[in-house]
Coordinates of C-alpha atoms in Angstrom, one line a residue:
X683 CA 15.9 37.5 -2.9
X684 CA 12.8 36.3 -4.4
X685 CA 10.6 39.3 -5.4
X686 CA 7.3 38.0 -3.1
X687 CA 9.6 37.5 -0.3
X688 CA 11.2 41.3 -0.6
X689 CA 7.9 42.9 -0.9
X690 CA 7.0 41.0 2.2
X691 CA 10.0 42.4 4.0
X692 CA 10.0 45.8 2.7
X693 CA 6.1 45.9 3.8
X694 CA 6.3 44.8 7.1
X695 CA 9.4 47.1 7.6
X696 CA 8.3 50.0 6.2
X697 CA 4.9 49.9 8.9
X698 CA 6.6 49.9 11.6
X699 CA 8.8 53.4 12.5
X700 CA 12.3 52.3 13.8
X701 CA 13.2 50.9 10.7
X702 CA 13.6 52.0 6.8
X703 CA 14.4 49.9 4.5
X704 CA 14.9 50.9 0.7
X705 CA 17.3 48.6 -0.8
X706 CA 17.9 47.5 -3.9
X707 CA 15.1 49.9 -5.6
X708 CA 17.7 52.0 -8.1
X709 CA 16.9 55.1 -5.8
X710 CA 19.1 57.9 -7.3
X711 CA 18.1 60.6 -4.5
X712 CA 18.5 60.4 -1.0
X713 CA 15.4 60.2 1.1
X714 CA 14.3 63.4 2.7
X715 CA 15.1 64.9 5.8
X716 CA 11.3 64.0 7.3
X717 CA 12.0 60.3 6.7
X718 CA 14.6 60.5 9.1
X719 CA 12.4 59.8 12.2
X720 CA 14.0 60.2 15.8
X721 CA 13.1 56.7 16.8
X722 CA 14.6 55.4 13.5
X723 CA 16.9 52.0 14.5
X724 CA 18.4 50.3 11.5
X725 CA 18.4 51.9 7.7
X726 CA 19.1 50.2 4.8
X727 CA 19.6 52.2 1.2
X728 CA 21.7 49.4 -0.6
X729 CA 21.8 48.7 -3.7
X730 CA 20.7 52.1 -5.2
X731 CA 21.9 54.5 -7.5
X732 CA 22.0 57.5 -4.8
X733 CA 24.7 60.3 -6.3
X734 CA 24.5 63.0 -3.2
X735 CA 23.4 63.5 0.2
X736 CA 22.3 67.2 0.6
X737 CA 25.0 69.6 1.8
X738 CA 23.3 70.6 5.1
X739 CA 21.5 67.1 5.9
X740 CA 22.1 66.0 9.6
X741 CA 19.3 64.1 10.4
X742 CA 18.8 63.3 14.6
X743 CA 18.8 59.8 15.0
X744 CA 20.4 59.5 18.4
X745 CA 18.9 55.8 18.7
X746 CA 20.1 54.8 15.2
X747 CA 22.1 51.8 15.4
X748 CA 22.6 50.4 12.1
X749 CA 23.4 52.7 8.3
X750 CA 23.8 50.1 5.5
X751 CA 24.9 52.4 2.3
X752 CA 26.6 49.9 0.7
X753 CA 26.7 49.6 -3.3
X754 CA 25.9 53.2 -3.7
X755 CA 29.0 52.9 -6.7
X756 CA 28.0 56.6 -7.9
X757 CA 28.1 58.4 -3.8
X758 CA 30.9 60.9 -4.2
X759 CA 30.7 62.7 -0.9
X760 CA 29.3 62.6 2.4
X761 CA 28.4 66.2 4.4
X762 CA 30.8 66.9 7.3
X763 CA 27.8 67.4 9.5
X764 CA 26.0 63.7 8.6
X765 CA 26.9 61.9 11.3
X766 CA 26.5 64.7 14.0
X767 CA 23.6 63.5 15.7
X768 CA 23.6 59.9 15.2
X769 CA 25.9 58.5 18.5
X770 CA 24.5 55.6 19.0
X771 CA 25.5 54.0 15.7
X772 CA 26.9 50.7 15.9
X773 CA 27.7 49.6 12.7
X774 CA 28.3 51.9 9.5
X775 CA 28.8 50.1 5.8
X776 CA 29.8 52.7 3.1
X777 CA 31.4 49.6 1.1
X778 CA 31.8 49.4 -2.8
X779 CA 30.7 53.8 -2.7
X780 CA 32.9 56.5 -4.8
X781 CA 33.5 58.5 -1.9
X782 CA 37.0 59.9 -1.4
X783 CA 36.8 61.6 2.0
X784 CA 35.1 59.9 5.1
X785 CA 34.1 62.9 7.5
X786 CA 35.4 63.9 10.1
X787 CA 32.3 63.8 12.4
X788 CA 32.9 59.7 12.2
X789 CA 35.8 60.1 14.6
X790 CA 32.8 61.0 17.5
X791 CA 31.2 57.9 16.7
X792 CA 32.1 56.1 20.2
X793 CA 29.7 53.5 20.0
X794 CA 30.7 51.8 16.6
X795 CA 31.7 48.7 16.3
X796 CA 31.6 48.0 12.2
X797 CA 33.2 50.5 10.2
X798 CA 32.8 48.8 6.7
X799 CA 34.8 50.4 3.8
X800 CA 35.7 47.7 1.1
X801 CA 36.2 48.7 -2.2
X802 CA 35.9 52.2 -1.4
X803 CA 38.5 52.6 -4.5
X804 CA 39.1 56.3 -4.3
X805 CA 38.9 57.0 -0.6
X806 CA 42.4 58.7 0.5
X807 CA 41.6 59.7 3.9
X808 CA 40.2 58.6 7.4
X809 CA 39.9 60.8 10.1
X810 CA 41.2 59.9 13.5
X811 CA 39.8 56.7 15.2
X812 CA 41.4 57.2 18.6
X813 CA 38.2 57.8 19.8
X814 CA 36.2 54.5 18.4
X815 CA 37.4 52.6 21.0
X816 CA 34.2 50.1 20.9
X817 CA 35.6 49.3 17.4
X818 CA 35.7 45.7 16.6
X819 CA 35.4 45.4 12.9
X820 CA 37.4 47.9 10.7
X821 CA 37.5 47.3 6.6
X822 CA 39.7 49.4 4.7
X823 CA 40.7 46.7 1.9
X824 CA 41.3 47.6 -1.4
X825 CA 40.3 51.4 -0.4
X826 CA 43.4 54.0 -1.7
X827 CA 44.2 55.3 1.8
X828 CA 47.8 56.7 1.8
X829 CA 48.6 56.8 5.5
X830 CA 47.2 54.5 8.2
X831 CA 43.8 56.7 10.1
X832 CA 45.6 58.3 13.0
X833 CA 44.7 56.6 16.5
X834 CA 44.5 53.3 15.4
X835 CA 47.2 51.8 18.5
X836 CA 44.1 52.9 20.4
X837 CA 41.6 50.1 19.5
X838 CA 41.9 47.4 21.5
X839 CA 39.2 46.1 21.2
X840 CA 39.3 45.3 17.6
X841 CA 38.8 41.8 16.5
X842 CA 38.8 42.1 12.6
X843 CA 41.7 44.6 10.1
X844 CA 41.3 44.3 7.0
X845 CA 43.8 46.8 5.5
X846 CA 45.1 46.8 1.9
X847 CA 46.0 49.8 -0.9
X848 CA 48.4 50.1 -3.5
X849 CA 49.6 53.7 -2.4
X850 CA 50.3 53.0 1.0
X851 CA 53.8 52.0 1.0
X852 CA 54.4 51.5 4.7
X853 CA 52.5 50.1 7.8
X854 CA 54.3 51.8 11.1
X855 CA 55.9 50.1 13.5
X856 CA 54.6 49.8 16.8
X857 CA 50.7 49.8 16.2
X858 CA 49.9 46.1 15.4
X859 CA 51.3 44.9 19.1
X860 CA 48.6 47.3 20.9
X861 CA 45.9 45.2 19.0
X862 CA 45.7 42.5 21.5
X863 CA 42.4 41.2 20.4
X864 CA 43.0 40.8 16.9
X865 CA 41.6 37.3 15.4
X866 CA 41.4 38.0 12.1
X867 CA 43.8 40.1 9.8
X868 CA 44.6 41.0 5.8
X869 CA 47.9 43.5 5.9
X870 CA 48.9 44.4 2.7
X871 CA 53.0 45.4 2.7
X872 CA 54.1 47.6 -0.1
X873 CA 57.5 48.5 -1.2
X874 CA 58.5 50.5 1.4
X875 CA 57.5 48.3 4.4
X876 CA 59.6 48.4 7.3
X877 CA 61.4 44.8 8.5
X878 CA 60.2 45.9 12.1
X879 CA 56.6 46.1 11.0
X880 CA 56.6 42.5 8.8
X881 CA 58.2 40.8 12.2
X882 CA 55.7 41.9 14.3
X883 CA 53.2 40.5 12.5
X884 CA 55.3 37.4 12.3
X885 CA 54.8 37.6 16.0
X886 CA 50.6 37.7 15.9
X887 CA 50.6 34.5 13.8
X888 CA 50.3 32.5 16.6
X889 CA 47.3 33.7 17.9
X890 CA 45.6 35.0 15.0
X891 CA 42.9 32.7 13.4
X892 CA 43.7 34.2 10.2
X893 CA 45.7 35.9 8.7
X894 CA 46.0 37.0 4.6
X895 CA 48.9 39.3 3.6
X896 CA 50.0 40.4 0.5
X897 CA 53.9 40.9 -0.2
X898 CA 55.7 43.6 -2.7
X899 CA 58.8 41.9 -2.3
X900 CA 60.6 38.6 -1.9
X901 CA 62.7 39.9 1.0
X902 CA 59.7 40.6 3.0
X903 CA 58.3 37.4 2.3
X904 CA 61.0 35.5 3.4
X905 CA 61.1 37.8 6.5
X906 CA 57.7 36.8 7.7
X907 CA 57.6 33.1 7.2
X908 CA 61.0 32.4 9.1
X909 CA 59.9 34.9 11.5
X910 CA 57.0 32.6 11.9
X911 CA 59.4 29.8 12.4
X912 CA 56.4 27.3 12.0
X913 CA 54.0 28.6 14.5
X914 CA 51.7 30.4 11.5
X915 CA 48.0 31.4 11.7
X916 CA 45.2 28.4 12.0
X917 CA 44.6 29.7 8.7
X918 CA 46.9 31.7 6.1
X919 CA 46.6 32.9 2.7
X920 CA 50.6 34.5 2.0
X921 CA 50.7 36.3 -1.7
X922 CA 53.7 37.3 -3.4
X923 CA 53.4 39.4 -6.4
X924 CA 55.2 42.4 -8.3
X925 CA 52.0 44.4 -8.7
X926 CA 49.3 44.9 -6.2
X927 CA 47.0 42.6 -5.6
X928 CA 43.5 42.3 -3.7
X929 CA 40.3 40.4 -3.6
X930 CA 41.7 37.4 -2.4
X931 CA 39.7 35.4 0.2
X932 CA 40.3 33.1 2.4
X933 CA 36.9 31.9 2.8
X934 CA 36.6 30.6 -0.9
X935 CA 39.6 28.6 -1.2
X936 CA 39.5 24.6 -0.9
X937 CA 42.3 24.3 1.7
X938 CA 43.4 27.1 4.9
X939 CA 47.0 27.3 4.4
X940 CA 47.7 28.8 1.0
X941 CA 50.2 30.5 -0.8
X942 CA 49.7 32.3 -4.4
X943 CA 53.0 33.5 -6.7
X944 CA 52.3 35.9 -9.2
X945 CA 54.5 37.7 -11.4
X946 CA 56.9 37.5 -9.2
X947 CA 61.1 36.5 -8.9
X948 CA 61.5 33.8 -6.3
X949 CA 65.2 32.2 -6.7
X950 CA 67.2 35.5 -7.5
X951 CA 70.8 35.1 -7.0
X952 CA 70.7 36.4 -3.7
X953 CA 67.8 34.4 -1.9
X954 CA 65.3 32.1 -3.1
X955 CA 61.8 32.1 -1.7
X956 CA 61.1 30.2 1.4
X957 CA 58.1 28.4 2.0
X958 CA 56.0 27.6 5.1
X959 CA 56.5 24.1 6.6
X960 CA 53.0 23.3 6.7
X961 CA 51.2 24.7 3.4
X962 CA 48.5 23.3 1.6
X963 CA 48.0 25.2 -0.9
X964 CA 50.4 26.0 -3.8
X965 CA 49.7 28.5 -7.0
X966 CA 52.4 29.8 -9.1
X967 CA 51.0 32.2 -12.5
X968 CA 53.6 33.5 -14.5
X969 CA 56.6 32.7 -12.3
X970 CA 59.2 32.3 -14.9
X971 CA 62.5 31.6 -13.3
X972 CA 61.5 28.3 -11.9
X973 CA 62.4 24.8 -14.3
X974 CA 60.8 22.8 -11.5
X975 CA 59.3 22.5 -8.1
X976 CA 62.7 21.5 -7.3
X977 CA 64.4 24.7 -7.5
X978 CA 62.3 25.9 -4.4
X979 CA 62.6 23.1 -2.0
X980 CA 64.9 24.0 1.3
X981 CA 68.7 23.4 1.0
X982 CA 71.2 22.8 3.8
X983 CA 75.0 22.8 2.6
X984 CA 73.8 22.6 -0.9
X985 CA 71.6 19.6 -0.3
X986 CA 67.7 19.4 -0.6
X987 CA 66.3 18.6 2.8
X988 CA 62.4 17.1 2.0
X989 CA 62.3 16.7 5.4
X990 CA 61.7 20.8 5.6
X991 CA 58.9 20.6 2.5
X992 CA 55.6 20.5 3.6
X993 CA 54.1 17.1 3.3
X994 CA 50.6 18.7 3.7
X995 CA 50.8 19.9 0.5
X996 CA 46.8 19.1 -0.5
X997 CA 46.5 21.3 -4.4
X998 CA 49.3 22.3 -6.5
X999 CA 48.8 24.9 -9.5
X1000 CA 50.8 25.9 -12.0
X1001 CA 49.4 28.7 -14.4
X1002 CA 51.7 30.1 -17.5
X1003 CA 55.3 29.4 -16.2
X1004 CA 56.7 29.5 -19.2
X1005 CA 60.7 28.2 -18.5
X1006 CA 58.8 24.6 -16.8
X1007 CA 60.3 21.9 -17.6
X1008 CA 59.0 19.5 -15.3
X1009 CA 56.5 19.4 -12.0
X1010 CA 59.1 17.9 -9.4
X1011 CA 61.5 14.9 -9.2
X1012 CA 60.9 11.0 -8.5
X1013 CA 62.6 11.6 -5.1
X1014 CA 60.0 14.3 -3.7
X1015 CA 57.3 11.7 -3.6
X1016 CA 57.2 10.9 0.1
X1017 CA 56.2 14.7 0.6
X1018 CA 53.1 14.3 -2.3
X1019 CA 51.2 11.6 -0.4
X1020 CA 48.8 14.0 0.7
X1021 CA 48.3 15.6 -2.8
X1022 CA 44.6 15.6 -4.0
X1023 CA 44.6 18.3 -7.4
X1024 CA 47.0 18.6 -10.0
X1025 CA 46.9 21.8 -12.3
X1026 CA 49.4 22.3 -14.9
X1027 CA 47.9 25.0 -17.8
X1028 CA 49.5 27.1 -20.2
X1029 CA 53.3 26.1 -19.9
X1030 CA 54.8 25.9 -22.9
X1031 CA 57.6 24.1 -22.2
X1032 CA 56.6 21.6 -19.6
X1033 CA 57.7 17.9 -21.1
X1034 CA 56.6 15.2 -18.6
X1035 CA 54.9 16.0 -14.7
X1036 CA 57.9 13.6 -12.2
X1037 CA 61.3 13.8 -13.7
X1038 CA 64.7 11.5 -13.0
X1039 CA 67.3 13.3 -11.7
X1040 CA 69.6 10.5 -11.0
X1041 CA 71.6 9.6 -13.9
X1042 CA 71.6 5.7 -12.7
X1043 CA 68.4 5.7 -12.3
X1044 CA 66.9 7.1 -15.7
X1045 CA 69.5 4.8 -17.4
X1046 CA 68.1 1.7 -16.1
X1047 CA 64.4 3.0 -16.8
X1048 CA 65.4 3.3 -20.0
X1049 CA 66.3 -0.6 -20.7
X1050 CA 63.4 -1.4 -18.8
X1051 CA 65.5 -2.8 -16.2
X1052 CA 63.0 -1.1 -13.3
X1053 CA 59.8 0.2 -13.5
X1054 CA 59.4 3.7 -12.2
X1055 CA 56.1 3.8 -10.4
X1056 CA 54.8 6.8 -9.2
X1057 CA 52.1 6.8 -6.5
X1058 CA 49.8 9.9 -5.3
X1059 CA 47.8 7.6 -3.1
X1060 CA 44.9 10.7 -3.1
X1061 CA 45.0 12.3 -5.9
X1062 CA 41.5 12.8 -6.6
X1063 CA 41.9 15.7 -9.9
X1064 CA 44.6 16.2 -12.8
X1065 CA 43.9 18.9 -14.8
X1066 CA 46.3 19.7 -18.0
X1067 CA 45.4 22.2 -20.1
X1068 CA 47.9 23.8 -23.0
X1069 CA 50.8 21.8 -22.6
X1070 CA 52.6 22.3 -26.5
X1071 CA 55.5 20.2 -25.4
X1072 CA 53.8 17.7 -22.7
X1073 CA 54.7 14.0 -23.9
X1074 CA 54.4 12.0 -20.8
X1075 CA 53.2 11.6 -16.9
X1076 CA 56.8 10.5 -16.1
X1077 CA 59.6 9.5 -18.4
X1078 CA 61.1 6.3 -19.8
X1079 CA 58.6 3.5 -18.8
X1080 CA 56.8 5.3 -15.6
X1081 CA 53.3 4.7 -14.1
X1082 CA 51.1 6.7 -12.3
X1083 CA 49.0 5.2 -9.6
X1084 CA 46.3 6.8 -8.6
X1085 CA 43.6 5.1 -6.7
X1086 CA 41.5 7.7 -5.8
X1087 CA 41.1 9.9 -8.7
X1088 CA 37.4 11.2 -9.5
X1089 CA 38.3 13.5 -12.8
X1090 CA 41.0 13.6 -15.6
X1091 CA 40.9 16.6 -17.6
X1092 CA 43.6 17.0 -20.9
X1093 CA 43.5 19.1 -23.7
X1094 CA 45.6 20.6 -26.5
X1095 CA 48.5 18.4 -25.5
X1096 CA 49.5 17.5 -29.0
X1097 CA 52.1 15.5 -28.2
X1098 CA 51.3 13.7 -25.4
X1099 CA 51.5 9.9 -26.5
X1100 CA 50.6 7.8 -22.6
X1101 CA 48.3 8.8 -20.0
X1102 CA 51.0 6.3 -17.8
X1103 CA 47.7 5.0 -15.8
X1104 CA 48.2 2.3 -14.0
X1105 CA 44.7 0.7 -13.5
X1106 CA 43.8 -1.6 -10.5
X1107 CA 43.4 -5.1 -11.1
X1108 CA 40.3 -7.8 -10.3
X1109 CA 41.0 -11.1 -9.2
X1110 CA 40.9 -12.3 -12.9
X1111 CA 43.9 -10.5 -13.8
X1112 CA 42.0 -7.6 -16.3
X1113 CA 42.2 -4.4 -15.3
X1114 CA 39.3 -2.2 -13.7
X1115 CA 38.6 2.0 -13.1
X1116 CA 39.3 3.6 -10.1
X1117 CA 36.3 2.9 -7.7
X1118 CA 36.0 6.7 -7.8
X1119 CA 36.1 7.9 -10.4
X1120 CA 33.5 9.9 -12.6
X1121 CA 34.7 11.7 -15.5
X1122 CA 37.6 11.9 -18.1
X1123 CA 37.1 14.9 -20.2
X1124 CA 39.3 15.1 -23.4
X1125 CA 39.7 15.9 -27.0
X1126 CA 38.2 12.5 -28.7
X1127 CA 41.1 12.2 -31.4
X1128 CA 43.3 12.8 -28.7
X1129 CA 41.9 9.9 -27.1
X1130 CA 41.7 7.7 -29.7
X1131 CA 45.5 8.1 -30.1
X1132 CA 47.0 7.5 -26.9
X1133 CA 49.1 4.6 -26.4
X1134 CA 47.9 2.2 -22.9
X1135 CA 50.4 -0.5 -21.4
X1136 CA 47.6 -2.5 -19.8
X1137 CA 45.4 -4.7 -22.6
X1138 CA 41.5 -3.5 -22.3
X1139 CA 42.6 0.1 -20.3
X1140 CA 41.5 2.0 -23.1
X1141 CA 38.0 0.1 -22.9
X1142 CA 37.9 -0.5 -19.4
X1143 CA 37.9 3.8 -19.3
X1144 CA 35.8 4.9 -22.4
X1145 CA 32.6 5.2 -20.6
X1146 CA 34.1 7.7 -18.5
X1147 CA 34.7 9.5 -21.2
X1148 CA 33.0 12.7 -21.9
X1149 CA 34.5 14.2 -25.2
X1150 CA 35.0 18.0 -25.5
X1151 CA 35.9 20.1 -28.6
X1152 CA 38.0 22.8 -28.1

């Protein structure tokens, strides 16, 4: 906020008695029990450095409806007593604060609707909510909870769980179908979470607006997305990984139906991973028993069926897979039409991005007898980015067409010889840039040394070019 314009704020509010606002002025003690009027309404003490509340503070603010605490990283506790005479608060925010206990007087807090804990990272406890049952907002992500806050099949009315920590291994059975208003949910499912619990939230999907969870294991994984059986969230963000994970959002990803692979196994020898029918989003990072795309696509009697991929598939990454070899094969194309960013960074042993799985096929590419074209009709990004092996776009004699692309990126592929850019044509046979596009960034001896199978390309594309040394 621009300083003129908090001043004004904190000037006006600060005149009138129902409401205090101190945020954001490093205050490191807590303002005295005579601040605390009776008529106070909303209080905001943000952004400070506040370390303690006094033992035997219990101001009476009956008509209090709004405690913003928030960003207080050096609070360690809270007195039992705090929150004794302050019933008519509505929304509580104790987010990004050290404390480790929430008291127990919160559980007599009937008229809340917010309870706001994110990033609380060493709370272990929260007493019973079975009596918030105005609750609609309840954030307990990335706190260190170990057992779900007793009461919680009790509130009904909640709209909004967000509920994630790396020692709670198990969600119990039972509570998440009492939650009947629930529109928005992050679950996270450690290694001990029971089948019963990852079905049943299989079974919200449907009406949930969105939902974010973040999977331990494969098994569970593959539990909740058949479970699902394609009627998912509106909006989904699914995460597998080894090690726990949080901080994902929903909110600032480019697509809503998104799936990130970390870390993780996903084609053991007793189940590969199965993916949603309708995702948009794709990210694998250090996923290293994958060769290709291919390897994950749906099989029926040993068959791939691309008929089960998703062809909303809108941004595909791939981040430090070392064992690549290749993005996906000439006949996945019809599901890529959709397909508008390409990332491929850090895989050592990646050699071209479409490969030719048909023996037949790659032999008459070879002699030139067809030409294999490759079209992404909106691909509108291609990123490479530490490709040591990368030589080509596709193999043999293959060209990319792109029509819609806006930005090339490449660098450190040292031994990548064509771009495999097919460029429109004018009605004078030469060839022309994509209408849309705006930038090619690349390393300029790199570009100086590619080799173009349309005369003029290279000239037709150097004023794109913006040259970057790295």
């Amino acid at each position: 906020m621009h300083d003129l314009i908090r001043d004004m704020a904190l000037r006006i509010t600060s005149e009138s008695p129902l409401f205090m606002v101190k945020a954001g002025l490093r205050l490191q003690e807590f303002p005295g029990e005579q601040e605390w009027k009776a008529n106070l309404e909303r209080v905001s003490l943000m952004r400070n450095n506040i370390e303690e509340i006094p033992s035997n503070m219990s101001p009476h603010c009956e008509i209090l409806s709004t405690l913003l605490l928030q960003r207080n990283e050096n609070l360690q506790r809270i007195p039992e007593c705090f929150f004794v005479h302050m019933h008519g608060l509505k929304v509580l925010n104790l987010s990004r604060t050290n404390i480790e206990v929430l008291p127990s007087s919160v559980s007599d807090l009937t008229n809340l609707r917010s309870l706001l804990l994110e990033m609380c990272g060493r709370l272990k406890r929260v007493p019973s909510l079975a009596k918030l049952l105005a609750l609609q907002y309840l954030d307990l992500e990335a706190t260190w909870i170990e057992e779900v806050p007793e009461g919680m099949e009790m509130l009904e009315n909640l709209s909004h769980l967000y509920l994630s920590s790396p020692p709670l291994k198990k969600f119990p059975a039972g509570i998440l179908p009492s939650l009947r208003n629930l529109y928005k949910l992050k679950l996270s499912f450690g290694n001990e979470a029971l089948r019963e619990t990852v079905e049943e939230t299989a079974s919200l999907s449907d009406r949930l607006d969105t939902f974010e969870g973040i999977f331990s294991t494969l098994n569970d994984f593959n539990i909740y997305v058949k479970s699902t059986d394609g009627r998912g969230s509106k909006n989904y963000c699914l995460l597998l990984s080894a090690y726990w994970m949080g901080g994902f959002l929903i909110t600032d990803l480019e697509v809503h139906k998104s799936i990130f692979l970390i870390d993780c196994k996903i084609c053991e020898r007793e189940e590969t991973i199965v993916l949603p029918k309708d995702v948009q989003f794709l990210q694998m990072f250090e996923v290293s028993d994958v060769a290709s795309l291919n390897d994950v696509l749906p099989r029926e009697q040993g068959l791939v069926n691309i008929g089960k991929f998703s062809h909303d598939l809108k941004v595909l990454r791939f981040d430090s897979c070392k064992n690549l070899k290749d993005l996906f094969s000439l006949w996945l194309l019809p599901a890529l039409q959709n397909l508008e960013v390409l990332e491929v960074e850090d895989c050592y042993s990646i050699e071209e991005i479409v490969a030719v799985e048909d023996e037949e096929t790659e032999k008459e590419l070879a002699t030139n007898t067809i030409i294999n074209i490759v079209t992404l009709p909106r691909l509108k990004k291609f990123y490479l980015w530490g490709l040591r092996e990368f030589k080509s776009f596709c193999s043999n004699n293959g060209v990319l067409v792109c029509n819609s692309l806006q930005e090339i990126e490449v660098h450190r592929c040292p031994k990548l010889k064509r771009l495999s850019l097919s460029l429109p044509l004018l009605d004078n046979g030469q060839p022309s840039p994509p209408s849309t596009l705006e930038v090619i960034k690349i390393e300029k001896e790199l570009w100086e040394s590619l080799e173009w199978d349309q005369p003029n390309a290279k000239d037709v594309l150097n004023p794109y070019c913006k040259f970057v040394a790295l």
